[in-house]
Coordinates of C-alpha atoms and ligand atoms in Angstrom, one line a residue:
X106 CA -1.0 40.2 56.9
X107 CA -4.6 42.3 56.8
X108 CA -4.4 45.1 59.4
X109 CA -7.7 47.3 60.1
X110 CA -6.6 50.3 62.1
X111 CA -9.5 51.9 63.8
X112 CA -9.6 55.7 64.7
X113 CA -6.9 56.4 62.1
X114 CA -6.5 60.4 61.9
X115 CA -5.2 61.6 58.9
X116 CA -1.6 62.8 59.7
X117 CA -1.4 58.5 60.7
X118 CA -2.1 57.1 57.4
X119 CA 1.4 58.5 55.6
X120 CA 3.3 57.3 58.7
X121 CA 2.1 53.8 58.6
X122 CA 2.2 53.6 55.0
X123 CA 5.9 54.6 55.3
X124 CA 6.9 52.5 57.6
X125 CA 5.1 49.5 56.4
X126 CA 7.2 49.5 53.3
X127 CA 9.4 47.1 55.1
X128 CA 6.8 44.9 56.3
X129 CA 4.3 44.8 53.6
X130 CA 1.2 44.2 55.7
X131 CA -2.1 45.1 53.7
X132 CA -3.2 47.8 55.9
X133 CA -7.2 48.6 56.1
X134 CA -7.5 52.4 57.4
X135 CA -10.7 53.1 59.4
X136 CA -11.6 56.7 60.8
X137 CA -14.4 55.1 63.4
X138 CA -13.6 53.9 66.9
X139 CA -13.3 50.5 67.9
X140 CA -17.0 50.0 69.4
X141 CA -19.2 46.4 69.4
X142 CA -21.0 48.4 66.4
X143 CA -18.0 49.0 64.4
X144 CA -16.1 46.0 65.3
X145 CA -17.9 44.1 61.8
X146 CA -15.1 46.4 59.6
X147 CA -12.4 44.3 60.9
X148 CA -14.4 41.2 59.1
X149 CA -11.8 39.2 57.4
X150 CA -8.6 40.6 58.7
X151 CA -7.0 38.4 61.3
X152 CA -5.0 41.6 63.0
X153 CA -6.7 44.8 64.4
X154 CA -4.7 48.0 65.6
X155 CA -6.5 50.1 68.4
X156 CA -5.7 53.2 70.1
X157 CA -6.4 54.9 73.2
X158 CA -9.6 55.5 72.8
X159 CA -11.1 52.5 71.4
X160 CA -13.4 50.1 73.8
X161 CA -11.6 46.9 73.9
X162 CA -14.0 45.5 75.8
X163 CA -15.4 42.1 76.3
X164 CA -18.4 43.0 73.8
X165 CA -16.1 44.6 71.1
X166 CA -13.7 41.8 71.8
X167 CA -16.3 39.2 71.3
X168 CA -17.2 40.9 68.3
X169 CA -14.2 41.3 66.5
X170 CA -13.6 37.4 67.8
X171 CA -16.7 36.5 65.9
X172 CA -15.1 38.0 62.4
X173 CA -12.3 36.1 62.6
X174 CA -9.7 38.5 64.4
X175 CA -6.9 36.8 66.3
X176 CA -4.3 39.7 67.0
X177 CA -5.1 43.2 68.7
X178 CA -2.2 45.5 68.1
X179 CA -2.3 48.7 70.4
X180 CA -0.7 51.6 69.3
X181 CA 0.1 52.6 72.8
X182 CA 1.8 51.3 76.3
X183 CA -1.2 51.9 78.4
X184 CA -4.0 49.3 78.0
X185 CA -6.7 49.7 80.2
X186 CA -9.1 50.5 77.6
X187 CA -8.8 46.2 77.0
X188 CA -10.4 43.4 78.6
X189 CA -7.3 40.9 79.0
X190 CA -9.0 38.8 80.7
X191 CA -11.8 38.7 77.7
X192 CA -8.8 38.4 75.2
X193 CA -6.7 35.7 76.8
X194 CA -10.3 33.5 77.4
X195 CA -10.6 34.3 73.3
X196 CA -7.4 33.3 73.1
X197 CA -6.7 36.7 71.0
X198 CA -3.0 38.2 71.4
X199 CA -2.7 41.3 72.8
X200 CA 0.4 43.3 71.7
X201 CA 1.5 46.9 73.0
X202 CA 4.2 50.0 72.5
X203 CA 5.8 49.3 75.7
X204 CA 7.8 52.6 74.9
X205 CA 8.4 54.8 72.7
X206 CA 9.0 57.9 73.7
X207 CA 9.2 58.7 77.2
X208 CA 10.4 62.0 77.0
X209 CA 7.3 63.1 74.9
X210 CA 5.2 62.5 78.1
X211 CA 7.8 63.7 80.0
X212 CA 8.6 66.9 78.1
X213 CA 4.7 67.3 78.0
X214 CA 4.1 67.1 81.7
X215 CA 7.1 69.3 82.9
X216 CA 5.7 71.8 80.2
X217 CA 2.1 71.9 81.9
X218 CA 3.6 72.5 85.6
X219 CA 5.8 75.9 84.0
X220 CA 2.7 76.6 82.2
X221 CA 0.3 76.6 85.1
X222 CA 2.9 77.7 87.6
X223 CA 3.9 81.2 85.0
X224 CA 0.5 81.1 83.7
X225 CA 1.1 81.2 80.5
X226 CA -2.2 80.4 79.1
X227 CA -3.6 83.3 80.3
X228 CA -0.7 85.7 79.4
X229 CA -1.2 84.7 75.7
X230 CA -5.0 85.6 76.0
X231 CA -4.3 88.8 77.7
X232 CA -1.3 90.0 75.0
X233 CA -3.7 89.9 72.1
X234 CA -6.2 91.8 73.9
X235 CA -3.1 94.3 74.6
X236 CA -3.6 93.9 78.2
X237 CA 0.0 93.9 79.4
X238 CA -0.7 94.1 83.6
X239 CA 1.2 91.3 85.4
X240 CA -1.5 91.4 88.5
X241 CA -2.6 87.7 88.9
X242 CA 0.3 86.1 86.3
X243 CA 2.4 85.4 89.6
X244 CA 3.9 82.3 89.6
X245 CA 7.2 80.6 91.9
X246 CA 10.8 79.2 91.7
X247 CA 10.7 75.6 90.6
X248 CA 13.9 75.5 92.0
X249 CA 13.4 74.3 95.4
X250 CA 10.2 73.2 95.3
X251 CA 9.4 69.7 96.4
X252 CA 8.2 67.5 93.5
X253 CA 5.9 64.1 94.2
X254 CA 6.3 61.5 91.5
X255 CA 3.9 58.8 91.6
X256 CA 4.9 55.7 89.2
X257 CA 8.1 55.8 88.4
X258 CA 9.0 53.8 85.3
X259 CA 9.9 54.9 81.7
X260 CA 8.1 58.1 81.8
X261 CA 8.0 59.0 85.7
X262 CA 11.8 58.5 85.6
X263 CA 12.7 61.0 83.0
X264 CA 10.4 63.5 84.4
X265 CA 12.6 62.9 87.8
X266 CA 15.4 63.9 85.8
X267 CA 14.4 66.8 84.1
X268 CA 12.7 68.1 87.4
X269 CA 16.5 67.3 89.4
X270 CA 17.4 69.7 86.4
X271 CA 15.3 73.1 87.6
X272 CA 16.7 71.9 91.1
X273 CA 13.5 70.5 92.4
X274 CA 13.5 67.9 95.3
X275 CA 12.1 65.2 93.7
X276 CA 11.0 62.4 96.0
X277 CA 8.6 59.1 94.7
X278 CA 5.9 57.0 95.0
X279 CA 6.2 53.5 93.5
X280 CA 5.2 49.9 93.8
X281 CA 8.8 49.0 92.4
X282 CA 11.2 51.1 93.1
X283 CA 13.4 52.6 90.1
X284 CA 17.2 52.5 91.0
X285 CA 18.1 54.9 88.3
X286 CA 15.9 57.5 90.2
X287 CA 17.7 56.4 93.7
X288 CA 20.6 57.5 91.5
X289 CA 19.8 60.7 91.0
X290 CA 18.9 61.4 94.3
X291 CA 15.2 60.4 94.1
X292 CA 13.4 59.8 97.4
X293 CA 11.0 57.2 97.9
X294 CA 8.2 58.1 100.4
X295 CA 5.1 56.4 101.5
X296 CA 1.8 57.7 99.4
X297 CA 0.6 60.0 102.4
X298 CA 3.8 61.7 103.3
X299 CA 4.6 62.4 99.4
X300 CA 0.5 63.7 99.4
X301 CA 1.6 66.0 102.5
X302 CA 4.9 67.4 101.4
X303 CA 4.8 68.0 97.8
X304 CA 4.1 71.4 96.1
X305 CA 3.3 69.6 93.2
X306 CA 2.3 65.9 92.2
X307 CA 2.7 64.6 89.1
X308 CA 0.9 60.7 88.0
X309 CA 3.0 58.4 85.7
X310 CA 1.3 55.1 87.0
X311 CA -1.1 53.1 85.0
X312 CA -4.6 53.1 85.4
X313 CA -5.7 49.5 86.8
X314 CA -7.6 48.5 89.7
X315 CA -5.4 49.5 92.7
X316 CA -5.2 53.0 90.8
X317 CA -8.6 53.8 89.9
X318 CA -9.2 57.4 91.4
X319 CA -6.3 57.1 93.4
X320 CA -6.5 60.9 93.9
X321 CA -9.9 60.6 95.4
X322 CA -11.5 63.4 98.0
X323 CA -9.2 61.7 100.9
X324 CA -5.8 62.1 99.0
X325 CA -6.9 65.9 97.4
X326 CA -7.5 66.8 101.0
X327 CA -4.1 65.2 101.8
X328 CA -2.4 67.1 99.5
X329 CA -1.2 70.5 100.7
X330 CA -3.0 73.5 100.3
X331 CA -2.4 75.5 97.2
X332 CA -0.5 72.4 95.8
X333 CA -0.9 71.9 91.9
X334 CA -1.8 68.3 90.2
X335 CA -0.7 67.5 86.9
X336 CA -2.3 63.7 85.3
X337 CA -0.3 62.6 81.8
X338 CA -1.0 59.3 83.0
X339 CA -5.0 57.8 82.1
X340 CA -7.9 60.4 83.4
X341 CA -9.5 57.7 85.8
X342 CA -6.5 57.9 88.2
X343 CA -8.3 61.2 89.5
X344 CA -11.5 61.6 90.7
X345 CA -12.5 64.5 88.7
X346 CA -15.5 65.5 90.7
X347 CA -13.2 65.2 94.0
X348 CA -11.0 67.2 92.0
X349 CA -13.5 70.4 91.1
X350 CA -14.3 69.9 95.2
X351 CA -10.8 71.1 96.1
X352 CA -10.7 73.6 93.0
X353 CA -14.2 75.2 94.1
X354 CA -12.3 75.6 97.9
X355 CA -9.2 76.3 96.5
X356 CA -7.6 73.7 98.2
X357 CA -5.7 72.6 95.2
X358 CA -3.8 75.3 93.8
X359 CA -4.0 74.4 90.6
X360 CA -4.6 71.4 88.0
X361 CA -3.0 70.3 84.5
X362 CA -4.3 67.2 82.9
X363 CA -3.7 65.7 79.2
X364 CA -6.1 62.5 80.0
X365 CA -9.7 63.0 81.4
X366 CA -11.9 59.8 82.7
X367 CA -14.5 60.6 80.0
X368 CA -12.6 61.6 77.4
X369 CA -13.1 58.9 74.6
X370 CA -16.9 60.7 73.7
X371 CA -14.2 64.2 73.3
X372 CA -10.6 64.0 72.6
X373 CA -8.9 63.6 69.1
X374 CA -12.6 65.2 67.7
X375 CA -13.5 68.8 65.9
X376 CA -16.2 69.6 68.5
X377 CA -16.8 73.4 67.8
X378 CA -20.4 74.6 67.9
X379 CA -21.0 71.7 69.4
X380 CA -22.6 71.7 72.9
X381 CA -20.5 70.0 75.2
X382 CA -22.6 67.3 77.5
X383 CA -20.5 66.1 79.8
X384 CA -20.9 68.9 83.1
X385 CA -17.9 67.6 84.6
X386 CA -15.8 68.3 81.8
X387 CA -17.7 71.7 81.2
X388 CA -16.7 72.7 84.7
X389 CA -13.1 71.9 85.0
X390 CA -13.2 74.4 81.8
X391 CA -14.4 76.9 83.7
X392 CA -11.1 77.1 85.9
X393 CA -8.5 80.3 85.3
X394 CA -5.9 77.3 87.1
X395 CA -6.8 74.3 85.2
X396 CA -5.0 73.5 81.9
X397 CA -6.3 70.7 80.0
X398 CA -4.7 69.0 76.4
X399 CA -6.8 66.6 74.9
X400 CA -3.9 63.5 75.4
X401 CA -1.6 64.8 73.1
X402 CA 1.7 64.3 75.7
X403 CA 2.7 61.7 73.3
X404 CA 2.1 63.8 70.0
X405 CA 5.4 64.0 68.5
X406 CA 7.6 63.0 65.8
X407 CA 10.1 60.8 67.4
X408 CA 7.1 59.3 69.5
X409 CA 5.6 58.5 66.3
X410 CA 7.9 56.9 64.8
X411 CA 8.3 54.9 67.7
X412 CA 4.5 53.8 67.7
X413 CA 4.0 52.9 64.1
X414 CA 7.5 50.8 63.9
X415 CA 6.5 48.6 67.0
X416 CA 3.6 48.3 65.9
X417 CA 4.2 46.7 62.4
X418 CA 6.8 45.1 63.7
X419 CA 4.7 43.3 66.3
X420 CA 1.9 42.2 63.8
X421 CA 5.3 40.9 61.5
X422 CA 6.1 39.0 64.9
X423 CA 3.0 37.3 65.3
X424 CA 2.7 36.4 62.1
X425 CA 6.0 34.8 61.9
X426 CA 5.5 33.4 65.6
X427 CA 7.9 35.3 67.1
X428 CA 6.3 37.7 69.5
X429 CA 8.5 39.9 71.9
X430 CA 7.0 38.9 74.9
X431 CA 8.0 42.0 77.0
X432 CA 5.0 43.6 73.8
X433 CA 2.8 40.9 75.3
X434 CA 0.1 42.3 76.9
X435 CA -1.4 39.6 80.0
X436 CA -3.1 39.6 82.7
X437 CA 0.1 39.1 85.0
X438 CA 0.7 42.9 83.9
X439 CA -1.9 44.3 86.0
X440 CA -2.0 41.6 88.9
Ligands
LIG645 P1 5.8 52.1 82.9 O1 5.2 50.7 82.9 O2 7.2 52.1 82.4 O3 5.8 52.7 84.3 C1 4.7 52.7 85.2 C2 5.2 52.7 86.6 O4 4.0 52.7 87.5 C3 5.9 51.4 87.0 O5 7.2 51.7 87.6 C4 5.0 50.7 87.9 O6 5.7 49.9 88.9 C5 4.3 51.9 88.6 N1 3.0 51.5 89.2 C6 2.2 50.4 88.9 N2 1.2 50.4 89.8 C7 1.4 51.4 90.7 C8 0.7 51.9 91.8 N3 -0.4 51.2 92.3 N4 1.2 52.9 92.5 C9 2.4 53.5 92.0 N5 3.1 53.2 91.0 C10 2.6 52.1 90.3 O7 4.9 53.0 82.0 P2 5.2 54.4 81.3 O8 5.7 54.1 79.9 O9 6.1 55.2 82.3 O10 3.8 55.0 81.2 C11 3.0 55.3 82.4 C12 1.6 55.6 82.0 O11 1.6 56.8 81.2 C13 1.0 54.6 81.0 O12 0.4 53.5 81.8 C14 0.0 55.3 80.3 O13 -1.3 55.2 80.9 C15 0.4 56.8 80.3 N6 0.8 57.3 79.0 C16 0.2 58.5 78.7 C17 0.5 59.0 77.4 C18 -0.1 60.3 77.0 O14 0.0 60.7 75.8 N7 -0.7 61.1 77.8 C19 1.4 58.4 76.6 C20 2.0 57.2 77.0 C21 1.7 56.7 78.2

């Protein structure tokens, strides 16, 4: 089948020509985003891959609709950045990753709290100036520290686990509860005491309605003092101004984020020399305890792999009318 992949980056098109050997699909690589503008390339190709950043809204929908596209294949498990409600009136399928790697994100997200916690960011800095003080560089046991996980499916879970690991108490926050965390010896709290007990918070939920800026200006001011916030999860689950309100008090003790609300006009882009317009953005850089990584929890090989095989293998599926539907992507997901 004809595939146009928007926003492919370079180190994608070997992958996806590798594992396409065994499904033969005649793949159409395309560096630009999915916009309304750009959604003309797709013309004559039934399938479309998109990927984080795209805009799957109803406009690009429409658009790609109007050139004959009938499948939208995302290379990811989060889909916020679609209209499904747009897509099912089209009648266009919407297929996902619903995993791949859950320890990527995981890995990542544990990696940012040690990181902000031991400060590692600025110790690097500081060595190649040949400054070798220790003053500000203090950091604190993991071990015994009270962890707040909020969403805890294929990603939160393993972050549970790793975190039971350093000896953390881990306790949850979860419309469903996971009985593999109970297992372990999870915890599951109501939102507000897991806001007023934890020393750090970390978001694995998906960004939909009920989680829009979850962590707004009432919930930072929950949290408690000096606390640290880490977001692998989508960048509108936090209120970033809210956010730089606590920072600028130093009510939250620190923050670690690999997804930023804004971030489809910056991430997975060369901007150097550039001026940066977003004053948001340009202010959280501005903090010695914020550490930011432009979504790239999901960056590696094994999650890769996982990502591009799904994803062949669900356009092979619909065209041979046999679609996984736990890859189905409906509105009955985010009701
Ligand atoms: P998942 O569907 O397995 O788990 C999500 C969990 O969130 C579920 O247990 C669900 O019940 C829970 N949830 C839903 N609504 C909630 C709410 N209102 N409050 C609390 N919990 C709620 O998804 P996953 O694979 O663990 O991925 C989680 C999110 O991570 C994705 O939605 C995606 O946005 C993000 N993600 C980020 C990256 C990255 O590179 N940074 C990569 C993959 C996924």
């Amino acid at each position: 089948m004809k595939l146009t992949i928007f926003s492919t980056k370079a180190y994608e098109r070997d992958q996806l020509n590798k594992y396409n050997q065994t499904h033969g699909h005649d793949l159409n690589f395309v560096e630009a985003r999915l916009t309304p503008a750009t959604a003309t390339l797709a013309r004559d190709t039934p399938a479309v891959s998109i990927f984080a950043n795209d805009d799957g809204g109803a406009e690009a929908l429409e658009a790609l609709h109007a050139v004959g596209v009938r499948l939208i294949a995302l290379r990811s498990a989060g889909f916020n950045h679609v209209d499904i409600e747009t897509a099912e009136q089209l009648g266009m399928t919407l297929l996902r990753v619903p995993a791949y790697s859950p320890h990527a994100i995981a890995e990542h997200t544990v990696g940012l709290m040690l990181a902000l916690n031991r400060k590692y960011h600025r110790a690097y800095n500081r060595i190649r100036e040949q400054n070798f003080e220790l003053d500000g560089l203090l950091g604190f046991d993991m071990n015994g520290k009270t962890v707040g996980v909020i969403g805890t499916g294929e990603i939160g879970a393993v972050v549970c686990k790793i975190l039971t690991g350093f000896g953390c108490r881990v306790q949850a926050f979860d419309v469903k509860e996971n009985p593999a965390c109970r297992e372990i010896g999870v915890d599951y709290v109501d939102l507000n005491a897991l806001y007023e007990s934890s020393d750090i918070i970390t978001l694995h939920c998906p960004l939909t309605p009920k989680t829009y800026h979850l962590l707004n200006a009432d919930a930072l001011a929950k949290m408690k003092p000096g606390a640290m916030l880490i977001n692998t999860s989508r960048g509108g689950v936090i209120d970033a101004r809210a956010a730089i309100d606590v920072l600028k008090s130093g009510h939250l003790g620190s923050l670690g984020i690999d997804v930023y609300e804004e971030e489809a006009d910056l991430f997975f882009k060369n901007l150097s020399g550039t001026i940066i317009q977003d004053d948001v953005f340009a202010r959280l850089l501005t903090f010695p305890n914020v550490l930011i990584t432009a979504h790239q929890a999901f960056f590696t090989e094994e999650a890769l792999a996982g990502i591009y095989g799904t994803t062949l293998q669900n356009v092979t599926d619909f065209e041979n009318d046999a679609i996984d539907d736990k890859k189905r992507v409906t509105s009955a997901l985010v009701a």
